[in-house]
Amino acid sequence: MLNRFSLNLSLTAAALVIISACTTTTQATLDKQVGLKEAYAGKFLIGATMNGTMVANNNDPKTKIVKQHFNAATMDNAFKWERFNPEPGIYSLDAPHNFAKFTNDNNITAIGHVLFWHSQTPDWVFKDAQGNLLSRDALLQRMRERAQFMARHFGDQIKIWDVVNEAIEDDGSWRKSLYNQIIGDDFIEQAFIIANEELPAGSTKIYNDYGMTRPGRVATVIKMVNDFKARGVPIDAIGVQGHWSMDEPTIADIDSNLSALAATGLPLHVTELDIDYLGREHFFSANVDLKKLVATPENNPYPDGNFPTDADIKLGKRYADIFNLFLKHHQNIDRVTFWGVTDADSWLNGWPVAGRTNYPLLFNSDASPKAALQMVIDVGLQH
Ligand code: XIL
């Protein structure tokens, strides 16, 4: 039975627990912080892109962040044809296998990126032994073998695939990639048919692209998806990359874009979210083929890695607006994945301006959380 003295002690202890729970600054409370995945539980999965170093080392600080905050993961490069299978018969499977094991051990949904993309694909894929372009049938066979390989080696663990990436231009025309030139305008359709036949039954097959708010591209994506559905071509989801800037696209544009895409009836995956804090200079795109710009003091204002607090809050505000919008559409959104874990891993340090130090993600380069992280978590917790 509690006497008055021990009751007082218990109350004091309880008060201390409450006070310490309200203090967000100590390392212990940071470790116990509600993760992004908990803040958005029941709404959509929250993912991040990992690299070979992260999946090879359970104690890497960034790997620990993934375990704490994310319940979906994508490899940034390891499954791309160029990395995965750089030459005929040569495969680089360490990082892919580490990724499959890591996601399996930690109950994280694994996403395969990407089966067929015009970029980061070696030349040999499109050529025969004499260096001549393949026939349509020969290229389709090569694509089928790649899908079969993925199914054989990773079919148990990877059940969501970006099947085709970036095959539609800003103006809505088919990208004239070697896939398109050799196979023809039904390249995307053929890719989905192959993926459907070769990947395990029930796999989610995504068409993924950037610049989805561009009227030409979104019109073609919607037309294509509706056509595929009408003719029974198997496609399961639309991937909206989400490589956005501080002011582009506007929330209103993203809002109407998500509504238009969701009206196809397919679920949406936000596959590659990052906010280019420093801006895109004179172009707005995520086209990896564009010529890179040069870093200057104007476009590279924080080269030493010190991101000022007011900038961090501005970034957090932009992310908060975007996540409020995602929550509005949560019934149509299955997943939101960040393209990277910390700023150090971001591709935006090298694109579209070479050698710039950019600050697009929710964790600083040293793996410490930004103010923006808590702002995004708070948006989730308020719903
Ligand atoms: C990027 C990687 O993050 C970089 O490491 C690589 O050098 C280039 O590709 N759209 C995509 C991703 O679909 O595959 C790209 O990833 C970023 C743009």
mmCIF file of N, CA and C in Angstrom, residues 167-175 185 188 207 209 211-212 214-228 235 238 257 261 264:
data_model
loop_
_atom_site.group_PDB
_atom_site.id
_atom_site.type_symbol
_atom_site.label_atom_id
_atom_site.label_comp_id
_atom_site.label_asym_id
_atom_site.label_seq_id
_atom_site.Cartn_x
_atom_site.Cartn_y
_atom_site.Cartn_z
ATOM 1 N N ALA A 167 9.494 7.631 -69.564
ATOM 2 C CA ALA A 167 9.408 7.341 -70.996
ATOM 3 C C ALA A 167 8.550 8.355 -71.741
ATOM 4 N N ILE A 168 8.115 9.413 -71.042
ATOM 5 C CA ILE A 168 7.256 10.429 -71.670
ATOM 6 C C ILE A 168 7.891 11.806 -71.473
ATOM 7 N N GLU A 169 7.939 12.575 -72.536
ATOM 8 C CA GLU A 169 8.577 13.904 -72.493
ATOM 9 C C GLU A 169 7.641 14.945 -71.866
ATOM 10 N N ASP A 170 8.179 16.131 -71.587
ATOM 11 C CA ASP A 170 7.381 17.233 -71.029
ATOM 12 C C ASP A 170 6.141 17.532 -71.877
ATOM 13 N N ASP A 171 6.314 17.466 -73.193
ATOM 14 C CA ASP A 171 5.196 17.836 -74.071
ATOM 15 C C ASP A 171 4.214 16.685 -74.291
ATOM 16 N N GLY A 172 4.452 15.567 -73.651
ATOM 17 C CA GLY A 172 3.515 14.448 -73.750
ATOM 18 C C GLY A 172 3.851 13.448 -74.840
ATOM 19 N N SER A 173 4.898 13.723 -75.615
ATOM 20 C CA SER A 173 5.275 12.750 -76.654
ATOM 21 C C SER A 173 6.094 11.615 -76.015
ATOM 22 N N TRP A 174 6.175 10.485 -76.734
ATOM 23 C CA TRP A 174 6.999 9.372 -76.251
ATOM 24 C C TRP A 174 8.466 9.783 -76.330
ATOM 25 N N ARG A 175 9.225 9.511 -75.307
ATOM 26 C CA ARG A 175 10.657 9.796 -75.363
ATOM 27 C C ARG A 175 11.297 8.893 -76.413
ATOM 28 N N ASP A 185 6.360 2.542 -80.415
ATOM 29 C CA ASP A 185 5.577 3.293 -79.429
ATOM 30 C C ASP A 185 4.883 2.392 -78.409
ATOM 31 N N ILE A 188 6.284 0.829 -73.724
ATOM 32 C CA ILE A 188 5.847 0.815 -72.316
ATOM 33 C C ILE A 188 4.876 -0.354 -72.098
ATOM 34 N N TYR A 207 4.312 2.759 -63.294
ATOM 35 C CA TYR A 207 4.899 3.681 -64.271
ATOM 36 C C TYR A 207 5.341 4.921 -63.496
ATOM 37 N N ASP A 209 7.463 8.737 -63.241
ATOM 38 C CA ASP A 209 8.016 9.851 -64.028
ATOM 39 C C ASP A 209 8.157 11.112 -63.176
ATOM 40 N N GLY A 211 8.210 15.569 -63.177
ATOM 41 C CA GLY A 211 7.482 16.658 -63.852
ATOM 42 C C GLY A 211 6.049 16.292 -64.159
ATOM 43 N N MET A 212 5.384 15.605 -63.244
ATOM 44 C CA MET A 212 4.009 15.144 -63.497
ATOM 45 C C MET A 212 3.021 16.307 -63.563
ATOM 46 N N ARG A 214 3.523 18.840 -65.400
ATOM 47 C CA ARG A 214 3.564 19.378 -66.771
ATOM 48 C C ARG A 214 2.324 18.889 -67.537
ATOM 49 N N PRO A 215 1.537 19.823 -68.088
ATOM 50 C CA PRO A 215 0.261 19.421 -68.708
ATOM 51 C C PRO A 215 0.421 18.340 -69.777
ATOM 52 N N GLY A 216 1.444 18.464 -70.601
ATOM 53 C CA GLY A 216 1.618 17.490 -71.683
ATOM 54 C C GLY A 216 1.884 16.099 -71.132
ATOM 55 N N ARG A 217 2.802 16.023 -70.177
ATOM 56 C CA ARG A 217 3.144 14.693 -69.650
ATOM 57 C C ARG A 217 1.954 14.075 -68.930
ATOM 58 N N VAL A 218 1.312 14.849 -68.053
ATOM 59 C CA VAL A 218 0.236 14.247 -67.253
ATOM 60 C C VAL A 218 -0.915 13.806 -68.163
ATOM 61 N N ALA A 219 -1.186 14.565 -69.220
ATOM 62 C CA ALA A 219 -2.266 14.171 -70.139
ATOM 63 C C ALA A 219 -1.944 12.820 -70.770
ATOM 64 N N THR A 220 -0.698 12.647 -71.194
ATOM 65 C CA THR A 220 -0.331 11.365 -71.820
ATOM 66 C C THR A 220 -0.356 10.224 -70.808
ATOM 67 N N VAL A 221 0.121 10.488 -69.580
ATOM 68 C CA VAL A 221 0.114 9.427 -68.564
ATOM 69 C C VAL A 221 -1.326 8.973 -68.318
ATOM 70 N N ILE A 222 -2.228 9.932 -68.155
ATOM 71 C CA ILE A 222 -3.631 9.576 -67.865
ATOM 72 C C ILE A 222 -4.251 8.820 -69.043
ATOM 73 N N LYS A 223 -3.986 9.324 -70.258
ATOM 74 C CA LYS A 223 -4.521 8.655 -71.455
ATOM 75 C C LYS A 223 -3.982 7.221 -71.554
ATOM 76 N N MET A 224 -2.679 7.094 -71.305
ATOM 77 C CA MET A 224 -2.051 5.771 -71.397
ATOM 78 C C MET A 224 -2.635 4.819 -70.349
ATOM 79 N N VAL A 225 -2.760 5.278 -69.121
ATOM 80 C CA VAL A 225 -3.263 4.404 -68.059
ATOM 81 C C VAL A 225 -4.701 3.985 -68.363
ATOM 82 N N ASN A 226 -5.524 4.942 -68.786
ATOM 83 C CA ASN A 226 -6.919 4.596 -69.098
ATOM 84 C C ASN A 226 -6.993 3.607 -70.258
ATOM 85 N N ASP A 227 -6.135 3.819 -71.252
ATOM 86 C CA ASP A 227 -6.077 2.905 -72.398
ATOM 87 C C ASP A 227 -5.623 1.510 -71.940
ATOM 88 N N PHE A 228 -4.575 1.460 -71.105
ATOM 89 C CA PHE A 228 -4.086 0.160 -70.609
ATOM 90 C C PHE A 228 -5.202 -0.564 -69.848
ATOM 91 N N ILE A 235 -1.121 -2.772 -65.340
ATOM 92 C CA ILE A 235 -0.392 -1.685 -64.669
ATOM 93 C C ILE A 235 -1.106 -1.459 -63.339
ATOM 94 N N ILE A 238 0.749 4.515 -60.269
ATOM 95 C CA ILE A 238 1.468 5.615 -60.921
ATOM 96 C C ILE A 238 2.474 6.175 -59.925
ATOM 97 N N ASN A 257 -3.018 18.014 -59.727
ATOM 98 C CA ASN A 257 -2.314 16.923 -60.399
ATOM 99 C C ASN A 257 -2.601 15.579 -59.730
ATOM 100 N N LEU A 261 -4.512 12.394 -61.508
ATOM 101 C CA LEU A 261 -3.899 11.065 -61.627
ATOM 102 C C LEU A 261 -4.729 10.016 -60.886
ATOM 103 N N THR A 264 -7.753 8.119 -62.426
ATOM 104 C CA THR A 264 -7.582 6.912 -63.246
ATOM 105 C C THR A 264 -8.011 5.673 -62.473
#
